[in-house]
XYZ file of C-alpha atoms in Angstrom:
389
model
C 18.808 11.945 -51.992
C 18.145 14.512 -54.291
C 16.421 17.824 -54.183
C 13.449 17.816 -54.739
C 10.185 18.222 -52.112
C 7.876 15.880 -52.980
C 9.367 12.215 -54.291
C 8.959 8.694 -54.101
C 12.075 6.775 -52.023
C 12.142 2.786 -51.898
C 14.457 0.923 -49.892
C 14.566 -2.197 -50.084
C 16.156 -5.065 -47.040
C 17.062 -8.682 -46.946
C 16.907 -11.471 -43.897
C 19.247 -13.520 -42.240
C 18.890 -16.306 -44.362
C 19.591 -14.389 -47.437
C 22.284 -15.884 -49.549
C 24.869 -12.705 -49.439
C 23.970 -12.272 -45.539
C 25.131 -15.736 -44.857
C 27.750 -15.488 -45.057
C 28.283 -11.590 -43.609
C 27.670 -13.620 -40.993
C 29.840 -16.226 -40.973
C 32.673 -13.729 -42.419
C 32.291 -11.488 -39.169
C 32.180 -14.826 -36.947
C 34.638 -15.666 -37.447
C 36.269 -11.861 -36.414
C 34.455 -12.320 -33.011
C 36.459 -15.626 -32.667
C 39.650 -14.646 -32.977
C 38.886 -10.639 -31.579
C 37.395 -12.992 -28.241
C 41.389 -14.760 -27.780
C 42.812 -11.684 -29.329
C 41.712 -8.190 -29.047
C 44.553 -6.625 -31.199
C 43.828 -9.732 -34.425
C 44.026 -9.252 -38.048
C 41.240 -10.932 -39.876
C 39.995 -10.097 -43.628
C 38.015 -13.280 -44.443
C 35.481 -13.455 -47.411
C 33.069 -16.594 -47.191
C 31.727 -18.168 -50.392
C 27.673 -19.815 -49.729
C 26.209 -21.912 -51.808
C 24.388 -25.840 -52.660
C 25.724 -27.793 -49.612
C 29.389 -25.770 -49.673
C 30.454 -22.627 -48.057
C 33.552 -21.897 -48.202
C 35.737 -19.581 -45.698
C 38.820 -17.968 -47.687
C 41.054 -14.892 -46.885
C 44.533 -13.413 -44.653
C 44.135 -14.042 -40.482
C 47.033 -12.667 -37.095
C 46.915 -13.377 -34.121
C 46.145 -17.134 -32.590
C 46.136 -20.230 -33.362
C 42.447 -21.204 -34.155
C 41.609 -24.965 -35.013
C 40.434 -25.016 -39.048
C 37.498 -27.687 -36.993
C 37.226 -25.353 -33.908
C 36.177 -22.321 -36.850
C 34.052 -25.274 -38.734
C 32.041 -26.331 -35.673
C 31.699 -22.633 -35.039
C 29.768 -22.222 -38.841
C 27.741 -25.220 -38.124
C 26.504 -23.040 -35.596
C 25.693 -19.477 -37.292
C 23.335 -21.587 -39.438
C 22.216 -23.688 -37.935
C 20.777 -20.461 -35.495
C 19.478 -18.421 -38.851
C 17.525 -22.086 -39.658
C 18.740 -24.298 -41.879
C 18.770 -27.096 -42.187
C 16.606 -28.132 -45.370
C 17.914 -30.771 -47.790
C 20.253 -28.187 -50.145
C 21.003 -27.049 -47.529
C 21.787 -27.365 -43.912
C 23.596 -27.530 -39.956
C 24.573 -30.820 -40.836
C 27.009 -32.413 -41.624
C 25.656 -32.731 -46.049
C 26.938 -28.758 -45.879
C 31.140 -29.500 -47.255
C 32.794 -26.827 -44.455
C 35.876 -25.527 -46.647
C 39.028 -22.938 -45.203
C 41.665 -20.868 -46.913
C 42.138 -18.613 -44.111
C 46.361 -18.131 -44.356
C 48.467 -15.359 -42.675
C 48.702 -11.983 -43.489
C 50.532 -10.865 -45.717
C 53.392 -8.577 -44.771
C 53.735 -5.738 -47.259
C 50.426 -4.598 -45.375
C 50.805 -5.310 -42.341
C 54.406 -2.507 -42.557
C 52.022 0.000 -43.405
C 49.154 -0.547 -40.925
C 51.788 -0.844 -38.039
C 53.155 1.886 -35.537
C 56.981 1.750 -34.681
C 58.375 3.782 -32.845
C 56.801 7.317 -33.381
C 54.749 6.339 -36.630
C 50.758 5.878 -35.348
C 49.075 2.694 -36.710
C 48.740 3.955 -41.058
C 45.497 2.330 -42.219
C 44.809 -0.754 -43.518
C 44.175 0.845 -46.710
C 43.235 3.469 -48.704
C 39.904 4.385 -49.559
C 36.245 6.750 -49.007
C 33.878 6.781 -46.413
C 29.864 8.239 -46.209
C 27.667 8.030 -42.080
C 24.602 9.418 -42.555
C 22.009 11.075 -40.774
C 18.578 12.235 -40.503
C 15.581 13.569 -38.372
C 12.940 10.695 -40.429
C 12.888 7.981 -37.406
C 13.367 8.363 -33.312
C 17.539 6.140 -34.854
C 18.239 9.189 -36.864
C 16.999 6.929 -40.197
C 16.299 7.542 -43.440
C 12.486 6.135 -43.409
C 12.348 3.465 -45.819
C 15.472 1.463 -45.312
C 13.949 1.629 -41.312
C 11.065 0.206 -41.346
C 12.261 -2.495 -44.438
C 14.113 -3.619 -41.923
C 12.208 -3.832 -39.647
C 9.526 -6.108 -40.763
C 12.279 -8.743 -41.807
C 13.924 -8.473 -38.849
C 10.285 -9.175 -36.726
C 9.240 -11.396 -38.815
C 12.888 -13.680 -38.549
C 11.886 -13.502 -34.429
C 8.528 -14.943 -35.028
C 10.276 -17.667 -37.472
C 12.383 -18.386 -34.473
C 10.324 -18.141 -31.679
C 7.755 -21.315 -33.159
C 4.895 -18.593 -33.803
C 5.463 -18.152 -37.628
C 5.336 -21.807 -39.181
C 6.101 -22.262 -43.020
C 8.141 -19.922 -43.620
C 11.531 -20.841 -43.782
C 14.783 -18.248 -44.170
C 15.523 -16.242 -47.551
C 13.441 -12.833 -46.753
C 13.290 -9.818 -48.820
C 11.318 -6.191 -47.601
C 10.732 -3.322 -49.877
C 9.335 -0.303 -48.965
C 8.270 2.730 -50.940
C 7.534 6.133 -49.047
C 5.848 9.330 -50.826
C 8.243 12.052 -49.382
C 6.136 15.699 -49.039
C 8.446 18.811 -48.596
C 11.546 16.606 -48.366
C 9.466 14.669 -45.180
C 8.599 11.115 -45.788
C 4.285 11.961 -45.670
C 2.614 7.608 -46.219
C 3.840 4.567 -47.767
C 2.701 4.230 -51.128
C 4.027 0.695 -51.716
C 5.106 -2.943 -49.872
C 7.461 -5.721 -50.747
C 7.407 -8.679 -49.267
C 8.583 -12.094 -50.801
C 9.851 -14.848 -47.797
C 11.125 -18.598 -48.342
C 7.741 -21.105 -47.094
C 6.917 -24.753 -47.221
C 5.898 -26.620 -50.251
C 2.407 -26.995 -47.525
C 1.238 -22.893 -48.156
C -0.380 -20.838 -50.549
C 0.242 -17.699 -52.007
C -2.709 -16.862 -50.637
C -1.437 -17.845 -47.674
C 1.890 -16.186 -47.475
C 0.292 -12.453 -47.659
C -1.623 -13.259 -45.256
C 0.993 -14.833 -43.183
C 2.654 -11.750 -43.771
C 0.094 -9.436 -43.858
C 0.557 -8.326 -39.672
C 5.068 -7.583 -39.980
C 3.866 -4.375 -42.394
C 1.333 -3.751 -40.035
C 3.524 -4.009 -37.029
C 6.376 -2.033 -38.843
C 5.189 0.778 -40.207
C 3.270 3.669 -38.000
C 0.297 4.206 -37.907
C 0.330 7.097 -39.142
C 2.119 6.675 -43.004
C -0.227 3.487 -43.182
C -3.433 6.208 -42.829
C -5.167 5.165 -46.347
C -2.800 2.971 -48.059
C -3.902 0.996 -50.805
C -3.905 -2.495 -50.724
C -3.194 -3.375 -54.136
C -0.082 -2.007 -53.308
C 1.715 -4.705 -50.824
C 3.092 -7.092 -53.733
C 3.620 -10.848 -50.983
C 5.910 -12.857 -53.504
C 4.801 -11.217 -57.290
C 6.545 -14.167 -59.370
C 4.972 -16.770 -57.120
C 6.341 -20.326 -55.321
C 8.877 -19.141 -53.603
C 9.995 -22.727 -51.997
C 13.804 -23.531 -53.749
C 16.135 -20.140 -51.183
C 18.637 -19.654 -49.272
C 22.251 -20.850 -50.692
C 20.263 -23.555 -52.562
C 19.082 -20.971 -54.705
C 21.572 -18.376 -55.568
C 25.153 -18.950 -54.249
C 25.872 -16.298 -51.475
C 29.412 -14.544 -50.334
C 30.312 -11.993 -48.554
C 30.172 -8.183 -48.991
C 27.302 -8.315 -51.547
C 24.498 -6.282 -49.862
C 25.878 -2.804 -49.038
C 23.082 -0.700 -49.357
C 20.897 -3.426 -47.542
C 24.429 -2.509 -44.445
C 24.056 2.004 -44.356
C 21.242 4.093 -45.504
C 19.528 2.116 -48.083
C 20.228 3.957 -51.617
C 19.653 7.995 -49.334
C 23.508 9.136 -48.870
C 26.002 8.484 -51.206
C 27.996 4.628 -50.156
C 32.392 4.742 -50.590
C 32.407 0.792 -51.341
C 33.693 -0.827 -48.907
C 32.252 -3.426 -47.507
C 31.796 -4.185 -42.865
C 31.404 -7.860 -43.200
C 34.516 -10.413 -42.119
C 37.089 -6.600 -41.675
C 38.147 -6.244 -38.879
C 38.490 -2.791 -36.906
C 42.091 -2.203 -37.971
C 39.775 -1.856 -41.401
C 38.651 1.476 -42.525
C 36.298 0.180 -44.828
C 34.606 -0.774 -41.797
C 35.375 1.104 -39.013
C 35.386 5.036 -39.952
C 32.005 4.131 -41.409
C 31.827 4.325 -37.948
C 33.021 6.661 -37.012
C 31.496 8.562 -40.263
C 27.630 7.307 -38.434
C 28.474 7.893 -34.584
C 29.320 11.576 -35.769
C 26.916 13.192 -38.459
C 25.292 10.671 -36.089
C 25.005 12.746 -32.859
C 25.390 16.680 -35.023
C 21.648 15.261 -35.636
C 21.195 14.813 -32.295
C 22.528 17.967 -31.904
C 19.438 19.284 -33.270
C 21.411 21.502 -34.797
C 20.309 19.856 -38.492
C 17.777 17.817 -39.995
C 19.940 15.555 -41.788
C 24.232 14.907 -42.359
C 26.478 13.647 -44.031
C 30.160 13.169 -43.742
C 33.074 11.795 -45.902
C 36.510 11.442 -44.759
C 39.643 9.003 -46.786
C 42.195 7.806 -46.156
C 45.260 6.515 -47.670
C 47.353 2.737 -47.214
C 49.372 3.455 -44.150
C 48.702 6.777 -43.633
C 47.472 7.312 -39.716
C 45.146 11.440 -39.788
C 42.919 10.876 -42.642
C 43.192 12.657 -46.275
C 40.392 15.653 -45.867
C 36.622 15.514 -43.564
C 33.492 16.810 -45.716
C 30.378 18.129 -44.234
C 26.875 18.618 -45.429
C 24.321 19.512 -43.674
C 21.992 20.309 -46.641
C 21.134 23.947 -45.550
C 23.876 26.009 -47.534
C 24.845 27.529 -44.188
C 28.499 28.371 -45.057
C 29.051 28.975 -41.830
C 27.518 26.346 -39.770
C 29.089 23.602 -42.387
C 32.701 25.083 -41.674
C 31.173 24.832 -37.030
C 30.425 22.323 -37.559
C 33.861 20.793 -39.434
C 35.838 22.316 -36.812
C 34.382 20.563 -33.673
C 35.026 17.831 -35.320
C 38.495 18.185 -35.886
C 38.450 19.237 -32.318
C 36.879 16.538 -30.426
C 37.005 13.574 -32.354
C 40.486 11.053 -33.429
C 39.559 9.999 -36.095
C 42.434 8.090 -36.623
C 42.493 4.270 -36.973
C 43.776 3.818 -33.613
C 41.202 6.860 -32.745
C 38.848 5.780 -33.764
C 38.896 2.052 -31.874
C 39.530 3.269 -28.633
C 36.737 6.157 -29.195
C 33.988 3.824 -29.631
C 36.156 0.906 -28.373
C 35.649 -1.488 -31.293
C 38.478 -4.488 -30.391
C 35.645 -6.862 -28.967
C 33.796 -9.295 -31.178
C 30.600 -7.593 -31.075
C 31.006 -7.698 -35.063
C 28.751 -10.840 -35.688
C 25.249 -9.313 -34.318
C 25.803 -6.102 -36.295
C 25.891 -8.794 -40.166
C 22.021 -8.862 -40.539
C 19.098 -6.107 -40.504
C 21.457 -3.153 -41.445
C 24.789 -1.354 -38.913
C 23.236 1.613 -38.553
C 20.169 2.522 -36.260
C 20.494 0.202 -34.038
C 20.366 -0.064 -29.809
C 23.277 0.399 -28.203
C 24.351 -2.818 -26.475
C 25.842 -3.246 -23.279
C 28.291 -5.038 -24.560
C 28.964 -2.766 -26.880
C 28.027 -3.311 -30.046
C 26.188 -0.937 -31.770
C 29.057 1.848 -29.682
C 28.948 4.573 -33.110
C 24.962 4.199 -32.665
C 25.574 6.653 -29.206
C 23.950 10.890 -28.507
C 26.770 11.314 -26.139
C 28.789 13.566 -28.394
C 25.299 16.221 -29.269
C 26.065 18.503 -26.676
C 29.515 18.738 -28.561
C 28.150 20.953 -31.589
C 25.086 22.967 -30.115
C 25.911 25.901 -31.048
């Protein structure tokens, strides 16, 4: 993010019914299905969703899972999201095809541990982790509140409290920053698919409470209602995969920090935790969050770099945004001393070989509450003492 002190900054989120998120959900369900049967399964699954069609493709290594069982689970995902429309439904009208096949032996050879060789990274790449003290979950305010609007809408839509609103939605929140800190909300956009029998004015009134209930009052003081935009194009009846083709891994900025920090380019969904695209990004967030939780700095950016088949990161970069070189070096040394950032080390530290990924597929992988089943373990702040001087 910029070195300016006063500026506007915007982040967007998309709901679990957005076509790309439907694809992410299905791909992560495949990961969880394999990990449930064998915690050391390898999965790289891409999903395409379009009008009444879902296509799975990719590579797997692990237990034999019947195609029909996977297809049944795909339908369960679609049903849970809430799709039973003419152009996209969990029922038989939607055709589901699976082209998953065995993992390449060449990739397996580079990644597997043999003899005294530790398991290597599943690919080369750079991963970033970020945390800041703008919210209680140490996430940037614009993305945090964009997610919250859509999450609350989805909960009420599924419970039946929010009627005439369909699964495909987007939100966008712009904050005014003063002295580098979020001071107030400048504008809010919510676009949501709706049933044909409601007018836009009604949609606006249905969605307005979600803006009010998601964003703390202190940020909404003096908010100009003319800056609240609902379905700016007018109508939004045709949506989801029927309105727009969905693919796994196309919402990587929504999944992370809403553009407030750099991104290495790798997607998370559909990948088992040997893939550093996913696991190292979780580890980098875990470290950055613990740094900020220690109060040594009010924001922290971590970069990790890997080479395929090599276990240790090639580089660790730390930025605390305060030009204190000694403090940066101190944090870097503490990371090297206390965190095993090999793929195996990350998986053991965060206990990632579990079926915990389907629930990460919407409303962000970060800023979430750690779950009893081990999901979002990277959001714990149990290592902050390491960085407390």
